[in-house]
Coordinates of C-alpha atoms in Angstrom, one line a residue:
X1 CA -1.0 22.3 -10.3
X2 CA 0.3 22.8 -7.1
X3 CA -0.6 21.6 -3.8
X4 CA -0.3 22.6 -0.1
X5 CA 0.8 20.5 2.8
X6 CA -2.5 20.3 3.7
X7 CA -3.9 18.8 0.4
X8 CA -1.2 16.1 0.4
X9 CA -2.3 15.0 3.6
X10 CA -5.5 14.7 2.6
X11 CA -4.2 13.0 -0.2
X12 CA -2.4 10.2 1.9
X13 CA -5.1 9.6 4.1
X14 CA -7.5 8.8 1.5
X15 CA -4.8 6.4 0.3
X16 CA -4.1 4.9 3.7
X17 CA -7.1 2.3 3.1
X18 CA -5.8 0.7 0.4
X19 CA -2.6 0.5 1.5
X20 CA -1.2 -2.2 4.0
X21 CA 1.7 -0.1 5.1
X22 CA 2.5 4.1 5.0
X23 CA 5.2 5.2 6.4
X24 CA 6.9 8.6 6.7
X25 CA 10.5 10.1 7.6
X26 CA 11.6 13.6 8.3
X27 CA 13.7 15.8 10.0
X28 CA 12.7 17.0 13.5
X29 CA 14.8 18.7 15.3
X30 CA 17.8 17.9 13.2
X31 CA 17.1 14.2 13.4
X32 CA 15.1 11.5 11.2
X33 CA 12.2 11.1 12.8
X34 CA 9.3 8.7 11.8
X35 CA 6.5 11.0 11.4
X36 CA 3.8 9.3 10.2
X37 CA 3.2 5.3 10.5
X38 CA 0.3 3.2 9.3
X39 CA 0.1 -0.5 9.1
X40 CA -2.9 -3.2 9.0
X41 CA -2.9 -7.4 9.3
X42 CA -0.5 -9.0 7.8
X43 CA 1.5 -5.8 8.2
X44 CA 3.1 -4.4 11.1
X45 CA 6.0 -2.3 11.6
X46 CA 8.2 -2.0 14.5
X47 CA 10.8 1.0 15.0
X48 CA 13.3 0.4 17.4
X49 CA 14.0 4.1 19.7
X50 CA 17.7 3.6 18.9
X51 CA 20.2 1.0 16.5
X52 CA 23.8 2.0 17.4
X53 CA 25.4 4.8 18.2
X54 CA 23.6 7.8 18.9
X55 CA 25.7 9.9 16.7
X56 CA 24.4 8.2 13.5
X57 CA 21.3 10.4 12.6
X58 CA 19.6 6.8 11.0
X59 CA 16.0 5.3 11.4
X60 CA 15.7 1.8 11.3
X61 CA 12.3 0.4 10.5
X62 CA 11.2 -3.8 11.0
X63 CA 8.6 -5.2 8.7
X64 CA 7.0 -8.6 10.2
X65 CA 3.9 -10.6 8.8
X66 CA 1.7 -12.2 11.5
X67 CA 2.0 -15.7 11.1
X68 CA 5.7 -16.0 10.6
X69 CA 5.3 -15.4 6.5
X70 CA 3.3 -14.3 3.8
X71 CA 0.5 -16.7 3.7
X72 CA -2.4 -17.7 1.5
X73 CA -4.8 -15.0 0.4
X74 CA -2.1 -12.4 2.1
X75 CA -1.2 -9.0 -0.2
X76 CA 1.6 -6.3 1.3
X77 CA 1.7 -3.0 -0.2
X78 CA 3.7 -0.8 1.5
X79 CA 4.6 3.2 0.9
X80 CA 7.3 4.8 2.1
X81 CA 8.5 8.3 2.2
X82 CA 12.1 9.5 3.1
X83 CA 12.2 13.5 3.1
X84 CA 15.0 15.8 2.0
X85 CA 18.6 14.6 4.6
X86 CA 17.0 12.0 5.9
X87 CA 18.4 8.6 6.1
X88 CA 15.9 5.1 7.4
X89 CA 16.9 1.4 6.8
X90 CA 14.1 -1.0 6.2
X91 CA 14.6 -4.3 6.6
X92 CA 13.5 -7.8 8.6
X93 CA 14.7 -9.3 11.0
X94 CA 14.6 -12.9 9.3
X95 CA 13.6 -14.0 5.4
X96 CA 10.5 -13.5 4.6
X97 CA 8.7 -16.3 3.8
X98 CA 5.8 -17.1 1.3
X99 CA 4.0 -20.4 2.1
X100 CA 2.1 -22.1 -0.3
X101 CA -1.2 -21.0 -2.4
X102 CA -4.1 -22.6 -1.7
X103 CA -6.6 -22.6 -4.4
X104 CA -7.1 -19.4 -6.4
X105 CA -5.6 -17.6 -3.1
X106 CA -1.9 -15.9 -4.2
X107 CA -0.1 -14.5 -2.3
X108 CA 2.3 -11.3 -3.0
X109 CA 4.3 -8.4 -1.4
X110 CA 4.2 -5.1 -3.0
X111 CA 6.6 -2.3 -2.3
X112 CA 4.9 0.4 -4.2
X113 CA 5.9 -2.5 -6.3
X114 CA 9.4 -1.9 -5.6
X115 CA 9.6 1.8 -7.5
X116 CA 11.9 4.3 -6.2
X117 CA 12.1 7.7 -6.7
X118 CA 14.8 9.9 -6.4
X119 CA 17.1 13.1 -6.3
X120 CA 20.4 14.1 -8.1
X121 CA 21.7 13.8 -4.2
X122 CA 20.0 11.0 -3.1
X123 CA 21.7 7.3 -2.1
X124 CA 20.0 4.7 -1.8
X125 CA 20.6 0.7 -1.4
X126 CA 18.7 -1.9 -2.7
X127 CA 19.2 -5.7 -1.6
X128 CA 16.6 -8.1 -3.5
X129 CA 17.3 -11.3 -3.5
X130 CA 15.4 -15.2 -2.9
X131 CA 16.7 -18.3 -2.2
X132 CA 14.7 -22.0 -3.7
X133 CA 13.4 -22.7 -0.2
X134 CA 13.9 -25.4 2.3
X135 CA 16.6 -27.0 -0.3
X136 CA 17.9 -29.4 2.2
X137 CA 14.3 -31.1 2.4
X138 CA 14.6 -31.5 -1.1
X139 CA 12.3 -28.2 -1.4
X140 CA 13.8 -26.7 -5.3
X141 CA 12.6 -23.9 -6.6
X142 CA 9.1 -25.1 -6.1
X143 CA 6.5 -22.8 -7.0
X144 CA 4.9 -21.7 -10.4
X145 CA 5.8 -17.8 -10.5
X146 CA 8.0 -15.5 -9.4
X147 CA 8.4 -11.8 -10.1
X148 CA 10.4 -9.1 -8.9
X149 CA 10.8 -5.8 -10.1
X150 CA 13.0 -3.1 -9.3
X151 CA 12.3 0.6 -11.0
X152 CA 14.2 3.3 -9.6
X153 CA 13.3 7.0 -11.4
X154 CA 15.0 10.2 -11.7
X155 CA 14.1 13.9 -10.6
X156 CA 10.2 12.4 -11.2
X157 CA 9.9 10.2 -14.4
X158 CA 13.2 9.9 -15.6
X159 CA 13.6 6.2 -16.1
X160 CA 17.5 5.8 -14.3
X161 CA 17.2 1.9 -13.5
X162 CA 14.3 -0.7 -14.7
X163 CA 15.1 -4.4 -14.0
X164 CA 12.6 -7.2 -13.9
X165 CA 13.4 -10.9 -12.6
X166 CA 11.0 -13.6 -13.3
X167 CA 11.6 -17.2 -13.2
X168 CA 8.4 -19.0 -13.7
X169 CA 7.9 -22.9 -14.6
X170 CA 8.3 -24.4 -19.0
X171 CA 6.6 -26.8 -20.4
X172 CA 9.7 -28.4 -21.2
X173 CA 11.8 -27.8 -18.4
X174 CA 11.3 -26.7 -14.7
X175 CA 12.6 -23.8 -12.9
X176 CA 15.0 -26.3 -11.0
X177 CA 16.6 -27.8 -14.1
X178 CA 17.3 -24.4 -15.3
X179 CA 19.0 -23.3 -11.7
X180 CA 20.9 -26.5 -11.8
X181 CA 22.4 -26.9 -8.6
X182 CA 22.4 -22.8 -7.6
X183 CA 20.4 -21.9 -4.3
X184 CA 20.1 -18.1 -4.4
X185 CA 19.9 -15.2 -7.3
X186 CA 20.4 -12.0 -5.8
X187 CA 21.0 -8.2 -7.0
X188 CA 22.4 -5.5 -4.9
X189 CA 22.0 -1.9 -6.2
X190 CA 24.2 1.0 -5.1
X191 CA 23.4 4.8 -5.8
X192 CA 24.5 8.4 -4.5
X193 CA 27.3 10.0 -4.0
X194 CA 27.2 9.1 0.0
X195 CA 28.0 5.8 -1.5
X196 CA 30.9 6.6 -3.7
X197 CA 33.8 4.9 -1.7
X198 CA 31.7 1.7 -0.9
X199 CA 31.1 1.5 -4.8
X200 CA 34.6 1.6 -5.9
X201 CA 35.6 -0.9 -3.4
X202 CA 32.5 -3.2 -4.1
X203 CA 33.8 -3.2 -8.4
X204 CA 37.6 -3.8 -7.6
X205 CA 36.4 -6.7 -5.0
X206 CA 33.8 -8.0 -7.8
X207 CA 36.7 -7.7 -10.4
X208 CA 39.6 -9.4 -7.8
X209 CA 37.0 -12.8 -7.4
X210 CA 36.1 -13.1 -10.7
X211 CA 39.6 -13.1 -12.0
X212 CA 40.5 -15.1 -9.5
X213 CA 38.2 -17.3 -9.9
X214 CA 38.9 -17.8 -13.8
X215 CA 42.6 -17.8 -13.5
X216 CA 44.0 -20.8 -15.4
X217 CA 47.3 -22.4 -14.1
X218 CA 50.3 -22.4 -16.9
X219 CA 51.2 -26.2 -15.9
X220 CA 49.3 -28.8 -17.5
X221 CA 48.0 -30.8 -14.2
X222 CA 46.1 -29.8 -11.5
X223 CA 46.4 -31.4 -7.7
X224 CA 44.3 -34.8 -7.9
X225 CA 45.0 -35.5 -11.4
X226 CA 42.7 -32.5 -12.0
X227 CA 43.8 -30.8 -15.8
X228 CA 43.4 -27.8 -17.4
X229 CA 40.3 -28.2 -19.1
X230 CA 38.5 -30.2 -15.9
X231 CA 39.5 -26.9 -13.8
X232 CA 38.0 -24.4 -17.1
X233 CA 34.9 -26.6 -16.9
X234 CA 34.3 -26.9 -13.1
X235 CA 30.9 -25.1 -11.7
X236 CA 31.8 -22.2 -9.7
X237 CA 29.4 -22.3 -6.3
X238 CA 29.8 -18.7 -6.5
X239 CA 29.4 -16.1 -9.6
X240 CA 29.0 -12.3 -9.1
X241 CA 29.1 -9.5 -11.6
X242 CA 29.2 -5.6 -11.5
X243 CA 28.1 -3.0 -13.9
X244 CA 27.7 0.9 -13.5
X245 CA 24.7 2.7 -14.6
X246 CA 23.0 5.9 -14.9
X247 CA 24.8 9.5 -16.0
X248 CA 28.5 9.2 -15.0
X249 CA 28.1 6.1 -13.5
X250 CA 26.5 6.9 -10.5
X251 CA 24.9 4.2 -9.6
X252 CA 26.2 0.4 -9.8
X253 CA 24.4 -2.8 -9.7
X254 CA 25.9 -6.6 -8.2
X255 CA 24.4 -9.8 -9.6
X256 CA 24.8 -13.1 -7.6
X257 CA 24.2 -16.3 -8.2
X258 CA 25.1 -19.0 -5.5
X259 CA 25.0 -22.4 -4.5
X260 CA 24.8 -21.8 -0.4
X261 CA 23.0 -18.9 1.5
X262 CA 25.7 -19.0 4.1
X263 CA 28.0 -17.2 1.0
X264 CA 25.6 -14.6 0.4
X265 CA 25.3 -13.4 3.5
X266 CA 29.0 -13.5 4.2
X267 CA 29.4 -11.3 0.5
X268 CA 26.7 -8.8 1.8
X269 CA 28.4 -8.8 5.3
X270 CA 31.6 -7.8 4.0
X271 CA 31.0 -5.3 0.7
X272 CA 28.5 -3.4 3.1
X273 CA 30.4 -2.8 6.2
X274 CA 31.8 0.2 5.0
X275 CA 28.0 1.8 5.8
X276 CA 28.5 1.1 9.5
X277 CA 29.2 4.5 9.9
X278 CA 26.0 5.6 7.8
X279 CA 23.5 3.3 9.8
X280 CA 25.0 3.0 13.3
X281 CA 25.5 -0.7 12.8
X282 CA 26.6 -2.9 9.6
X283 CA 24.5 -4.5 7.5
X284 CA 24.1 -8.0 8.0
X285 CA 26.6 -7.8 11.0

């Protein structure tokens, strides 16, 4: 059945109520243009007139909580629309954080619960990742669930990328144990052909570290007495794999794991710097 432009507005609208956030991106006059923007407590967007240079045709859209995080009681769900050539960045300006439950009260941020849809043509980034909280306060991986799920679908409903983390405490170990002494999982996800370049590079870098990484010397000792076998069983603070997916490969997704959050950010600062030129500004610059 089809529907007029009209009847899909109508549509929204009677949506916008139980939705925290709605937002919409098109072309006007030639440029992405927010065109429609709808937000309620905890929720509120800011969208800044202009992020670097005025060439880049790029809106950039802030999410912030009221109170500094996602607190007791609080639910985000959030809709966002990004029309034919149109290109929008959403992002925070800090972590978000999620404080603790109190009583029956969860808490939980939905992104359409993190389902994407897309076109043959489309590119698209995905950065998802959590750290175990204030580690240096001794705060570990404390909490009893955690969920994220990332569904990205094809021309409609053709399933192209279903993932689903969840770490969530054992009766006979804790999450902590389990994470030993790494601060941060995180997954970066890389799609389109607009991307193409930035994907090649981001494998052969992924490939360079972990070879690097795993090389084993040819002489028997290591500096500090170190041998062979202590230097093959040493912790890395830093592991990172990359695999393609989706029909010829067009789409390619990074898993981290990591003892620091400084090394994150310096990995996501340097593999993304190519889209400067995409968004006006790097990512994480």
């Amino acid at each position: 059945m089809l529907h007029t432009d009209r009847e899909r507005e109508r549509e929204m609208e009677s949506k916008i109520e139980a939705a925290t956030g709605k937002l919409v991106v098109k072309k006007v006059g030639g440029k992405s243009t927010v065109t429609r923007c709808f937000s309620k407590y905890p929720l509120k967007f800011i969208i800044p007139n202009k992020v670097g240079s005025s060439e880049t045709d790029a809106v950039w859209v802030y999410t912030l909580t009221y109170g500094g995080g996602i607190v007791s009681g609080d639910s985000i769900s959030c809709e966002i629309t990004v029309a034919d050539a149109c290109t929008a960045v959403l992002t925070t300006q800090a972590s978000t954080k999620v404080y603790k439950s109190l009583g029956s009260k969860s808490s939980e941020q939905i992104l359409e619960k993190q389902i994407f849809r897309v076109v043959l043509d489309s590119s698209l980034v995905i950065v998802d990742w959590i750290t175990s909280g204030r580690h240096e306060s001794g705060e570990k991986w404390d909490f009893e669930l955690y969920r994220s799920t990332n569904h990205i679908f094809l021309e409609g409903d053709q399933p192209l990328f279903l993932d689903s983390v969840l770490l969530e405490q054992g009766s006979i170990t804790n999450i902590a144990e389990r994470m030993q002494d790494y601060q941060v999982i995180a997954m970066v996800i890389l799609l389109g052909p607009k991307l193409k370049q930035i994907k090649i590079q981001v494998q052969e870098n992924v490939r360079r570290m972990m070879s690097e990484q795993l090389y084993l010397p040819s002489t028997g000792l290591r500096p500090h007495g170190k041998t062979q076998s202590d230097h093959f069983l040493a912790k890395p603070s830093f592991v990172v794999s990359c695999s393609a997916f989706g029909p010829k490969g067009i789409g390619i997704v990074v898993r981290i794991a990591a003892m620091t959050t400084e090394s994150v950010y310096r990995f996501l600062q340097h593999q993304l710097a190519g889209m400067e030129t995409l968004l006006g500004v790097s990512p994480y610059s």
